mmCIF file of C-alpha atoms in Angstrom:
data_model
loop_
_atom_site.group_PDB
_atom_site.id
_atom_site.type_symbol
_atom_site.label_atom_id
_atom_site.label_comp_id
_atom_site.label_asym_id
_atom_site.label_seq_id
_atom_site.Cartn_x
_atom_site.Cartn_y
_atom_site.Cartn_z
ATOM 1 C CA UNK A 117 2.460 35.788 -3.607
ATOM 2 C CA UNK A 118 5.642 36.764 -2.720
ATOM 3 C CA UNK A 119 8.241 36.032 -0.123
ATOM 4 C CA UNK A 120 12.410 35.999 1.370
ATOM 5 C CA UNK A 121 14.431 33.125 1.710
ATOM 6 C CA UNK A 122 18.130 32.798 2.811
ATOM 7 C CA UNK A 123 19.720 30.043 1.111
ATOM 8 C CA UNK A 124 23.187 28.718 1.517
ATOM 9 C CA UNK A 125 24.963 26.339 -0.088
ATOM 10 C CA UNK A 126 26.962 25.744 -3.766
ATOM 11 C CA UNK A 127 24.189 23.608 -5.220
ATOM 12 C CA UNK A 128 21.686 25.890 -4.906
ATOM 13 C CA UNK A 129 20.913 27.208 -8.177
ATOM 14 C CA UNK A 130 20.161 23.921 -9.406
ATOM 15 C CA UNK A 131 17.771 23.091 -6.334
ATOM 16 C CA UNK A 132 15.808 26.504 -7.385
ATOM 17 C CA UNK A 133 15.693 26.119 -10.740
ATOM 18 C CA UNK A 134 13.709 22.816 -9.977
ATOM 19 C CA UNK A 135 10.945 23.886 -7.316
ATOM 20 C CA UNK A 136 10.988 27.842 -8.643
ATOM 21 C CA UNK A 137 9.964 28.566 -11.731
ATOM 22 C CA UNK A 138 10.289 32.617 -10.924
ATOM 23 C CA UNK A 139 12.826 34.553 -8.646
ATOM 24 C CA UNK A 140 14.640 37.506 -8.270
ATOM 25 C CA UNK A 141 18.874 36.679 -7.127
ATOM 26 C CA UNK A 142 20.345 38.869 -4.896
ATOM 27 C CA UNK A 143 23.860 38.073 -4.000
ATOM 28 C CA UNK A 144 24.212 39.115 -0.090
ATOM 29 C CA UNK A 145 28.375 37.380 0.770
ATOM 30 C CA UNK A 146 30.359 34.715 -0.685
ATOM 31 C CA UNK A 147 28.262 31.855 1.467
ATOM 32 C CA UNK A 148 24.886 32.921 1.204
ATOM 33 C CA UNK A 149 22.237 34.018 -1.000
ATOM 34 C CA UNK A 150 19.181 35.941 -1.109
ATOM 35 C CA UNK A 151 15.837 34.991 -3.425
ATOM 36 C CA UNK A 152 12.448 36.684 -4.085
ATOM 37 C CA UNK A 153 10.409 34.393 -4.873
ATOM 38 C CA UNK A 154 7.897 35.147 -7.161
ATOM 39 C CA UNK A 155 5.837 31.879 -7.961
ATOM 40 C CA UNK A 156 7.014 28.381 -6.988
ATOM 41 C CA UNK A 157 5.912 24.466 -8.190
ATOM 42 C CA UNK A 158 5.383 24.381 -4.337
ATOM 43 C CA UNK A 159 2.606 26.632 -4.123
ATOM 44 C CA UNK A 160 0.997 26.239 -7.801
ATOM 45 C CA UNK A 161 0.488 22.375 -6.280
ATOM 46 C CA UNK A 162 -2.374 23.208 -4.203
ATOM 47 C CA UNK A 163 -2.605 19.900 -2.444
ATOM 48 C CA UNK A 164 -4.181 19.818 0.584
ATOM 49 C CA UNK A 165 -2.965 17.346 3.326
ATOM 50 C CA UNK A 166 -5.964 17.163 5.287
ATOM 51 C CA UNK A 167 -8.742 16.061 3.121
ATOM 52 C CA UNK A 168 -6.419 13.552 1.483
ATOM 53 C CA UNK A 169 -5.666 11.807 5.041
ATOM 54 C CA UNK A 170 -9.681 11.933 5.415
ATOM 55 C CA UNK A 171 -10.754 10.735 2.064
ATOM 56 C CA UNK A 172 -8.404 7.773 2.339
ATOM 57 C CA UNK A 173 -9.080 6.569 6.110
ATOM 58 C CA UNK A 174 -12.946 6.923 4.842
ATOM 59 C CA UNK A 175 -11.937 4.524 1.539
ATOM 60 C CA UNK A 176 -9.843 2.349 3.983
ATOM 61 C CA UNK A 177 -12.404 1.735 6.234
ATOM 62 C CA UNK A 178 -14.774 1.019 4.206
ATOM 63 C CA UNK A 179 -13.111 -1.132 1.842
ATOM 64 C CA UNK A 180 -11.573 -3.008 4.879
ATOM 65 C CA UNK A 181 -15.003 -3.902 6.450
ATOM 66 C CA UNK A 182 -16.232 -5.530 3.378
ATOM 67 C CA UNK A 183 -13.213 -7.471 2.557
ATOM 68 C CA UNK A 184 -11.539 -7.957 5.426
ATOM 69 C CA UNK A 185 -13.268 -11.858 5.431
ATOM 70 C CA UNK A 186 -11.001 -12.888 1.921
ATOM 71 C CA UNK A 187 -8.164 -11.015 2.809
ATOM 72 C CA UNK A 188 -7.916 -14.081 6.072
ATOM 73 C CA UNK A 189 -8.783 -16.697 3.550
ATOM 74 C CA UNK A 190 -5.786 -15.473 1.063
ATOM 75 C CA UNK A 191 -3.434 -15.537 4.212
ATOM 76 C CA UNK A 192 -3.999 -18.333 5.043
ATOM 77 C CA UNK A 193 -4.062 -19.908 1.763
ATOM 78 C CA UNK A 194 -0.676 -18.571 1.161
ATOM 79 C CA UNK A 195 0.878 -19.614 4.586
ATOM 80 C CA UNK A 196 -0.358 -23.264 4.083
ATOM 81 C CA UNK A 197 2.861 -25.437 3.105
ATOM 82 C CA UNK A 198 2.338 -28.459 1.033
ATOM 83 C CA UNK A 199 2.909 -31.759 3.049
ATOM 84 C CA UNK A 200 5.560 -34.199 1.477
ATOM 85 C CA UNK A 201 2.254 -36.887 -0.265
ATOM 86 C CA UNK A 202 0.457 -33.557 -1.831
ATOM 87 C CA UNK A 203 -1.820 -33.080 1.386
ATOM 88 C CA UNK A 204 -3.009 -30.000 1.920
ATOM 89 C CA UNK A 205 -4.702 -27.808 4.959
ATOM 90 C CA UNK A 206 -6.637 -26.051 2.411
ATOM 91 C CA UNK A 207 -8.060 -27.257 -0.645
ATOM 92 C CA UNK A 208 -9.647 -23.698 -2.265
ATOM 93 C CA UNK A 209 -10.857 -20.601 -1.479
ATOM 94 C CA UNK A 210 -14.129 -21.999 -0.603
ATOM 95 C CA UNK A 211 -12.567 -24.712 1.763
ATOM 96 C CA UNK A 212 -10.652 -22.016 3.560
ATOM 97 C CA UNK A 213 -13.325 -20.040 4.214
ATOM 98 C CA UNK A 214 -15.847 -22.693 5.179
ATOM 99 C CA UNK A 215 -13.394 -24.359 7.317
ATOM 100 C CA UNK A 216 -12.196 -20.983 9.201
ATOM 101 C CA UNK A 217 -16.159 -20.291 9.359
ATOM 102 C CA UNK A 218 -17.011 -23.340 11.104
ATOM 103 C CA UNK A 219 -13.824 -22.935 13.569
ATOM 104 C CA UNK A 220 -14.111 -19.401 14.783
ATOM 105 C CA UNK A 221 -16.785 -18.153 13.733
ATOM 106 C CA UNK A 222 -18.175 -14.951 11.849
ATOM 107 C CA UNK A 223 -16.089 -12.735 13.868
ATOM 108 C CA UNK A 224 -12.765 -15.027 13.501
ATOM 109 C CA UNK A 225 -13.158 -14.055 10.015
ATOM 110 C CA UNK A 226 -12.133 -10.564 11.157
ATOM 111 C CA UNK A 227 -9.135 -11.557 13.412
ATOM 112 C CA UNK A 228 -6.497 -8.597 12.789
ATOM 113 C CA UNK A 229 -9.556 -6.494 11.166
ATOM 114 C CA UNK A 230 -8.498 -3.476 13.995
ATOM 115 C CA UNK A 231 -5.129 -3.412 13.451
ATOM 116 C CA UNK A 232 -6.140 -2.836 9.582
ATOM 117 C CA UNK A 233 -8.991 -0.114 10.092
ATOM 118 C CA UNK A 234 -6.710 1.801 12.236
ATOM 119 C CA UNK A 235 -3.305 1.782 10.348
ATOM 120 C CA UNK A 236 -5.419 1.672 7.057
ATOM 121 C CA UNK A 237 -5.614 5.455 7.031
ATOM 122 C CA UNK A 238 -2.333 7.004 6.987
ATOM 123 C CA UNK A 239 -1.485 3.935 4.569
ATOM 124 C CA UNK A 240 -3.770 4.970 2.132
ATOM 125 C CA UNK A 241 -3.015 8.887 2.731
ATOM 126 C CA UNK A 242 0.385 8.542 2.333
ATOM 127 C CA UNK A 243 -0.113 6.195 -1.196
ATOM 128 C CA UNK A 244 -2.489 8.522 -2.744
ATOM 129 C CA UNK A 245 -0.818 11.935 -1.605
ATOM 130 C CA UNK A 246 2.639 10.814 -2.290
ATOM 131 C CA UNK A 247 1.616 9.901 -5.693
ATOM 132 C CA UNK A 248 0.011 13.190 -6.557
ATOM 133 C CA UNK A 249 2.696 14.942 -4.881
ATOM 134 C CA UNK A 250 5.184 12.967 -7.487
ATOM 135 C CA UNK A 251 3.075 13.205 -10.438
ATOM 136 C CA UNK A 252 2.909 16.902 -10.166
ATOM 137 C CA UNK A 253 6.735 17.589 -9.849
ATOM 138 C CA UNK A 254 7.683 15.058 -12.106
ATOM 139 C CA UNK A 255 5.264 16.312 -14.863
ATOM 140 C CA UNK A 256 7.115 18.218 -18.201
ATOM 141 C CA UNK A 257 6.774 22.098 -18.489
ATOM 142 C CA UNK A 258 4.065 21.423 -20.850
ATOM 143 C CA UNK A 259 2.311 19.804 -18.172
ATOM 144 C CA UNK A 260 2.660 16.201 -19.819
ATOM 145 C CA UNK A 261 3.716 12.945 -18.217
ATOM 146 C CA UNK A 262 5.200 10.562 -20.419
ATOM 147 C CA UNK A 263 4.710 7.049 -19.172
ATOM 148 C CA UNK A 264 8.313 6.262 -17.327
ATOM 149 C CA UNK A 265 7.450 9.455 -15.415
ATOM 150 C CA UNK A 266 4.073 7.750 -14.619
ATOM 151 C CA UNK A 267 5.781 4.890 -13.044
ATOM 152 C CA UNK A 268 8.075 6.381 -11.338
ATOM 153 C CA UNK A 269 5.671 8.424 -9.341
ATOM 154 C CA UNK A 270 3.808 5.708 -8.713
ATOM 155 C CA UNK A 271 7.281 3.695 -7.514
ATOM 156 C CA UNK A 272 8.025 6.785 -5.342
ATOM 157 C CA UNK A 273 4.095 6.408 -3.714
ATOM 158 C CA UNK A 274 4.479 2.954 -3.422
ATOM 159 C CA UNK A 275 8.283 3.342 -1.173
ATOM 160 C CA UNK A 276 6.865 6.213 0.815
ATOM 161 C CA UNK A 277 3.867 4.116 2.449
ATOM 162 C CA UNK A 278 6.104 0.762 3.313
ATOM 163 C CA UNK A 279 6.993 2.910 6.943
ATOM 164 C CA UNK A 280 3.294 1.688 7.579
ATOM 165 C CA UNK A 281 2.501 -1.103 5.738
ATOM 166 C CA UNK A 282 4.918 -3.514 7.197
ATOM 167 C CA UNK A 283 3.988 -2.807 10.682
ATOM 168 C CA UNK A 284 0.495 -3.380 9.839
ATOM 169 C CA UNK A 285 0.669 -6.277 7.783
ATOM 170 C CA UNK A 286 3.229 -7.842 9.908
ATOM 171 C CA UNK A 287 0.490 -7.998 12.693
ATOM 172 C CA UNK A 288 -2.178 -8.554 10.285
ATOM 173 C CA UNK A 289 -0.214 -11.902 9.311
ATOM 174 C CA UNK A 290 -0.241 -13.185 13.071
ATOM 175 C CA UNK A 291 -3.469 -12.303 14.011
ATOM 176 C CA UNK A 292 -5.133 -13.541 10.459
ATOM 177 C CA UNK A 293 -3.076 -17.005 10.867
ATOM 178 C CA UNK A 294 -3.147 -17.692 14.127
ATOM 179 C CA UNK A 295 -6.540 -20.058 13.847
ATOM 180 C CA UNK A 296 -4.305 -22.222 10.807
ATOM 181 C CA UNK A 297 -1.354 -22.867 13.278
ATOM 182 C CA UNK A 298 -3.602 -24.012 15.760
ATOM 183 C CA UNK A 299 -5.498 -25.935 13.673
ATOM 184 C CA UNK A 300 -3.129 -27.790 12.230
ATOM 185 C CA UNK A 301 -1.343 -28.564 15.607
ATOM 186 C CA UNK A 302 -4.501 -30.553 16.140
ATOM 187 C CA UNK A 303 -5.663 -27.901 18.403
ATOM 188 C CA UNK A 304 -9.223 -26.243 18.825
ATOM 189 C CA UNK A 305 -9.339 -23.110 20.834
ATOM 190 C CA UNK A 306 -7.433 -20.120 19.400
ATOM 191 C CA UNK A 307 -5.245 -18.448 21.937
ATOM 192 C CA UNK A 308 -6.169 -15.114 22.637
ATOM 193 C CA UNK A 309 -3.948 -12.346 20.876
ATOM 194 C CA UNK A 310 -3.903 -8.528 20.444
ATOM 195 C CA UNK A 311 -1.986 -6.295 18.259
ATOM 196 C CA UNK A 312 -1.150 -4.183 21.679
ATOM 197 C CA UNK A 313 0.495 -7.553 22.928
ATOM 198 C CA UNK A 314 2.665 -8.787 19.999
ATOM 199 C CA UNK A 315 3.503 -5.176 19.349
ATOM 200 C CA UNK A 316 5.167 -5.145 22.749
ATOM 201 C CA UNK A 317 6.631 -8.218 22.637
ATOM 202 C CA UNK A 318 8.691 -7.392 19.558
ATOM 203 C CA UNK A 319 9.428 -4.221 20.760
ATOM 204 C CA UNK A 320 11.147 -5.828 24.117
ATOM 205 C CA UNK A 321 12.956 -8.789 22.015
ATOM 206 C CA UNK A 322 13.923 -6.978 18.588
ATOM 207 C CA UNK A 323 13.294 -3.932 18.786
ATOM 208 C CA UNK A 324 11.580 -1.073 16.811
ATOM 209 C CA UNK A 325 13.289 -3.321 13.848
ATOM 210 C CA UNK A 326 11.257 -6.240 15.026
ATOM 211 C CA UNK A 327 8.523 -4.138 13.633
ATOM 212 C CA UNK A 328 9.920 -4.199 10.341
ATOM 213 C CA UNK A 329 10.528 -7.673 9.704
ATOM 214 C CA UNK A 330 9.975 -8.793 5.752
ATOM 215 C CA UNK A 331 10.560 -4.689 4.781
ATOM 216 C CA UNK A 332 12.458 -5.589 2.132
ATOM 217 C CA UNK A 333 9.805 -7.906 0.445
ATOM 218 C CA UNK A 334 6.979 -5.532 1.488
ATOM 219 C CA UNK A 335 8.971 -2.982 -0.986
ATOM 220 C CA UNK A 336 8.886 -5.168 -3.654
ATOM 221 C CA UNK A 337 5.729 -5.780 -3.229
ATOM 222 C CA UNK A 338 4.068 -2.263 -2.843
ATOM 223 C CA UNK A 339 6.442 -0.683 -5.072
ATOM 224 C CA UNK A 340 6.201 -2.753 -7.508
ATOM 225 C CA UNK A 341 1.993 -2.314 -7.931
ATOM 226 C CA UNK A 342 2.557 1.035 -7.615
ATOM 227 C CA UNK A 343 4.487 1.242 -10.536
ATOM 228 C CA UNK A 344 1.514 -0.742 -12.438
ATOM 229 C CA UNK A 345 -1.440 0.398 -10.595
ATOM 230 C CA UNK A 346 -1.426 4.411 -10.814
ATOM 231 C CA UNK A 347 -0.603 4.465 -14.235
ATOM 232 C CA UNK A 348 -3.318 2.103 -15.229
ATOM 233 C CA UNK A 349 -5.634 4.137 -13.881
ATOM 234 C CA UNK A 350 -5.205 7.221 -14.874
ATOM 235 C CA UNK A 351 -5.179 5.885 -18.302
ATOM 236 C CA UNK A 352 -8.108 3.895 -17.388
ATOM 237 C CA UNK A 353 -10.106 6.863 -16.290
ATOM 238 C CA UNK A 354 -8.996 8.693 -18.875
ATOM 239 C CA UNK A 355 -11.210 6.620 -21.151
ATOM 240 C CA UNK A 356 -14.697 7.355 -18.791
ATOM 241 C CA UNK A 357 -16.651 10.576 -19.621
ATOM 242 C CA UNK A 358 -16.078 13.582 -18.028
ATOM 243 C CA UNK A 359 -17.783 15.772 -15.387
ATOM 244 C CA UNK A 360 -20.268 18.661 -16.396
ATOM 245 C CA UNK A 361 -18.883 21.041 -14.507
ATOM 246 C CA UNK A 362 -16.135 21.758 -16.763
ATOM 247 C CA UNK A 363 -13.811 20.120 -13.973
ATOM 248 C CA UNK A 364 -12.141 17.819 -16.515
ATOM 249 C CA UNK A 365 -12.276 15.153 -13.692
ATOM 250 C CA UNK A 366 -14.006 11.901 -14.756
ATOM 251 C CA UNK A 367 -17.675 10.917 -13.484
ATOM 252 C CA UNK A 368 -17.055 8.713 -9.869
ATOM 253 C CA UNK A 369 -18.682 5.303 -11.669
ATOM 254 C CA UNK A 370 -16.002 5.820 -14.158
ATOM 255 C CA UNK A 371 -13.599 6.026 -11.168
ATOM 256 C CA UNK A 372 -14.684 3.409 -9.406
ATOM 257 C CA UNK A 373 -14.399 0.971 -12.389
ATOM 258 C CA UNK A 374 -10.827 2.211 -13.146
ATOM 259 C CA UNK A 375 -9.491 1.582 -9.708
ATOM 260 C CA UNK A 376 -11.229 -1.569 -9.864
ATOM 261 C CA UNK A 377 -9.908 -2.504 -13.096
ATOM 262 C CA UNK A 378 -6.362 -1.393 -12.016
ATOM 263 C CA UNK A 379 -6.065 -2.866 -8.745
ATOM 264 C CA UNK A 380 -7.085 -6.757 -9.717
ATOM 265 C CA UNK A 381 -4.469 -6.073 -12.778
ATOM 266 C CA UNK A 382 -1.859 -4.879 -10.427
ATOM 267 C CA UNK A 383 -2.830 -7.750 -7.408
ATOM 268 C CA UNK A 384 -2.414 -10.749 -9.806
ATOM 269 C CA UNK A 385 1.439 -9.136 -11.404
ATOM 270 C CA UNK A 386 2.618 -8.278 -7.738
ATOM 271 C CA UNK A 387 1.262 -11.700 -6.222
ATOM 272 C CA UNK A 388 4.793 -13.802 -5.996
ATOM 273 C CA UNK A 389 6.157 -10.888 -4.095
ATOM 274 C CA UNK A 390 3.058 -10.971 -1.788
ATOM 275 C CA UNK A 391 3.682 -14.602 -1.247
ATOM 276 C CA UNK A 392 7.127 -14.129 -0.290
ATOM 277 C CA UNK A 393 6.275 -11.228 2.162
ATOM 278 C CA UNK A 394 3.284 -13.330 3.348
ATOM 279 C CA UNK A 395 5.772 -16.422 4.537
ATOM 280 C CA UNK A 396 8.818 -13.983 5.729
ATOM 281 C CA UNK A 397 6.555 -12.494 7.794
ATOM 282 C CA UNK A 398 5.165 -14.973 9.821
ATOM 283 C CA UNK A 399 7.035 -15.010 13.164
ATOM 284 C CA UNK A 400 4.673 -18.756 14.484
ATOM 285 C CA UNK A 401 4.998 -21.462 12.401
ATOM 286 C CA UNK A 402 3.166 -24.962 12.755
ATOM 287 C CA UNK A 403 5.761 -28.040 13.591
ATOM 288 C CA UNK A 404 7.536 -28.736 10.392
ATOM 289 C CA UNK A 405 6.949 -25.860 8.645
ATOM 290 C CA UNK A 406 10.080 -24.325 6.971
ATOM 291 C CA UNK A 407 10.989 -20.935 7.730
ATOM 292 C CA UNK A 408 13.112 -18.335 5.180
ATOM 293 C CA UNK A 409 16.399 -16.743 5.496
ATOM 294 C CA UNK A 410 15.260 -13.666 3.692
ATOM 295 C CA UNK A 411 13.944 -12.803 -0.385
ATOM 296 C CA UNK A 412 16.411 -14.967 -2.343
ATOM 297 C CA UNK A 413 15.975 -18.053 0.313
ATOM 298 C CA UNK A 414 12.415 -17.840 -0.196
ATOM 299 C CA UNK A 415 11.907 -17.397 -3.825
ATOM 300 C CA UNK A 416 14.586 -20.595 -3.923
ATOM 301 C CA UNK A 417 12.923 -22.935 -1.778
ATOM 302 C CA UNK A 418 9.184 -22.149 -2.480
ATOM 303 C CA UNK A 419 9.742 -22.555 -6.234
ATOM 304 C CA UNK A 420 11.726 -26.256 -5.033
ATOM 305 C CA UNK A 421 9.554 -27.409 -2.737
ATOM 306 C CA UNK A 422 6.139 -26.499 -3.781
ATOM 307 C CA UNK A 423 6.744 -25.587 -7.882
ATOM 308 C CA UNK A 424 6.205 -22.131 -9.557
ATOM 309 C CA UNK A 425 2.229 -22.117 -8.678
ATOM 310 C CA UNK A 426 2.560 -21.276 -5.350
ATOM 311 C CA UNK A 427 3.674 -17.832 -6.483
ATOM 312 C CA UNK A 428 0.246 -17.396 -7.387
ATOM 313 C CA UNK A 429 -1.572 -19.225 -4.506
ATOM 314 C CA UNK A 430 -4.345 -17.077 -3.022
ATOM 315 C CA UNK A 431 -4.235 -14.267 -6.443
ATOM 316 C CA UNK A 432 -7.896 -15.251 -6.959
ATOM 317 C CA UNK A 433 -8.827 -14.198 -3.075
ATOM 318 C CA UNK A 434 -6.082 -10.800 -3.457
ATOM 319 C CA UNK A 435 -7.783 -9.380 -6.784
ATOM 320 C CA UNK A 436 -11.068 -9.847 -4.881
ATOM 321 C CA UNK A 437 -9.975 -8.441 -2.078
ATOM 322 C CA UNK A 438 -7.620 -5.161 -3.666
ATOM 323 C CA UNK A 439 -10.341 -4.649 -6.598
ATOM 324 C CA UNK A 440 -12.973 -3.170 -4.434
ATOM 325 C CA UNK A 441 -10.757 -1.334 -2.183
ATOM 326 C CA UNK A 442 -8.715 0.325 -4.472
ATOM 327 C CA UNK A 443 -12.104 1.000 -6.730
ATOM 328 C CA UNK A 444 -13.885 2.494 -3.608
ATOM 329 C CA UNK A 445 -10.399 4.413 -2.562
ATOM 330 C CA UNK A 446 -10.063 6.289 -5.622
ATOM 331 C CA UNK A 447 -14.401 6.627 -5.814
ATOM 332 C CA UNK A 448 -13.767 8.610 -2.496
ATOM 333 C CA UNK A 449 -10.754 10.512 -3.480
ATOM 334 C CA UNK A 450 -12.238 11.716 -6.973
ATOM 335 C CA UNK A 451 -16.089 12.513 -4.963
ATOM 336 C CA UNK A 452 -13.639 14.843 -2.736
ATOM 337 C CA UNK A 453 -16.026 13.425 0.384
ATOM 338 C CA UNK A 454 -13.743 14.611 2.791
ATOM 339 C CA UNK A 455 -13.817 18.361 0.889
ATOM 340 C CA UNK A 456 -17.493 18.193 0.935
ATOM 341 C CA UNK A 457 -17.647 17.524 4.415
ATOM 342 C CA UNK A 458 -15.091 20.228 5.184
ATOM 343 C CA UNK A 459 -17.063 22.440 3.095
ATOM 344 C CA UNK A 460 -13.888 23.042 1.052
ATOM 345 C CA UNK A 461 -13.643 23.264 -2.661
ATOM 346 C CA UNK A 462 -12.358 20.145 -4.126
ATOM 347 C CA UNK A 463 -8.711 20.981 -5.138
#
């Protein structure tokens, strides 16, 4: 396939010689430039938008509704500050959830759950396309990808979906600990909240920025299992047998075991940053309850007050809770669902 572009610009050679592999130069004036191209990285990538965006709002979902129950209890279990005698709101995982149980219910155990399902898609889209998207024009000539490469693209994934997942975890975080605050205020009933509502509110007071609140720990967090995550698994599934179609791709059970494997890896290394995004983004606090000045504040005066454990306070509950969904995610994504539904070929 071929086709014209006008290009101006003195860097331009160098931008080609990146994304086109093949071109004819035809020199038209002294500011701009004239290309055949021939063949280009662009459209050798053959990445499909659409069935990505499906196959990871059908993973998302999915993994969401079965989950959704520990992700609460690890909020929750991470929000709790430790009173000055060692007393504690929550003693375990087990405590948490049989206390929240008994409070609200089976379907408090879902507060924030929409929120979730709904922004869950285009999160997951975004992480898995972006990293394909990087691994592809990062790879060598020879087609390799040498490890730093790996992580990298993974990085690069991980930075892209943030313009989401703050926003959506930043509501998660109020809905998911409301019933704690209220709870430990002495109080019983838990006032009645909606995304719609707090969305609104921050949007009048802050902003669009008030959306955003704890970005810079989300980063950290996301990019940081990113970096560990992808390239565990691909190595991972490397391992597994692959399909007999002469695909190369490895057998789904092999798939889902990788991303299972990978994500509780990656959820345990990346939990101090989820703490510190956890507490940073919690806009109600219960009377006495310190709040952060940003990152540094936080790392300081958790690691003071409470000792280097609470970095890891609720990892148990996360590896649960990211094990499954990232093992059904990439299950979906390697099945090509959405491309069997579409009746497309799985690319």
């Amino acid at each position: 396939m071929s086709c014209w572009i006008t290009v101006q610009g003195r860097y331009v050679n160098r931008l080609l010689n990146y994304f086109i592999d093949e071109y004819i130069y035809l020199p038209l004036s002294q500011h701009s430039t004239c290309f055949l191209i021939t063949q280009s990285r662009l459209e050798l990538s053959n990445h499909p938008l659409l069935p990505k965006i499906i196959n990871g709002g059908i993973a998302g979902i999915i993994g969401v509704s079965c989950v959704f129950p520990l992700d609460l209890v690890k909020t929750r279990l991470q929000n709790q500050q430790i009173g000055q005698n060692g007393e504690r709101q929550y003693r375990s995982m087990l405590d948490c959830f049989r206390k929240t149980y008994r409070a609200e219910g089976y379907f408090g155990m879902y507060r924030g759950s929409a929120v979730n399902i709904v922004l869950i898609t285009p999160e997951k889209a975004i992480k898995l396309a972006a990293n394909d998207f990087f691994r592809h024009h990062l790879s060598t000539p020879g087609g390799g990808l040498p490890l730093g490469r790996e992580m990298a693209a993974g990085g690069l994934a991980g930075l892209c979906q943030i313009i989401i997942t703050t926003p959506m975890e930043l509501l998660k975080i109020q809905l998911q600990d409301a019933g704690r605050v209220v709870s430990k205020q002495g109080g019983v009933v838990v006032p009645r909240q909606t995304a719609l509502g707090i969305t609104l509110e921050l949007l009048r007071t802050k902003g669009i920025l008030g959306l955003y609140k704890g970005v810079g720990a989300t980063a950290f967090r996301d990019v940081s299992f990113s970096i560990v995550y992808f390239p565990l698994f691909a190595h991972l599934n490397a391992l597994g047998p692959r399909k007999k179609d002469g695909s190369g791709e490895a057998v789904f059970w092999c798939s889902l075991l990788a991303g299972i494997g990978a994500g509780a890896t990656s959820a345990f290394v990346v939990n101090p940053f989820d703490v510190v995004k956890t507490r940073l983004q919690l806009l109600k606090r219960a009377e006495g309850e310190v709040a952060y000045k940003g990152i540094t504040d936080a790392f300081i005066s958790l690691l003071k007050n409470e000792g280097p454990t609470v970095f890891f306070r609720g990892a148990a509950c996360r590896m649960i809770v990211i094990a499954p969904l990232f093992g059904i995610a990439q299950m979906v994504y390697f099945l090509g669902v959405a491309e069997k539904l579409m009746g497309m070929n799985e690319s």
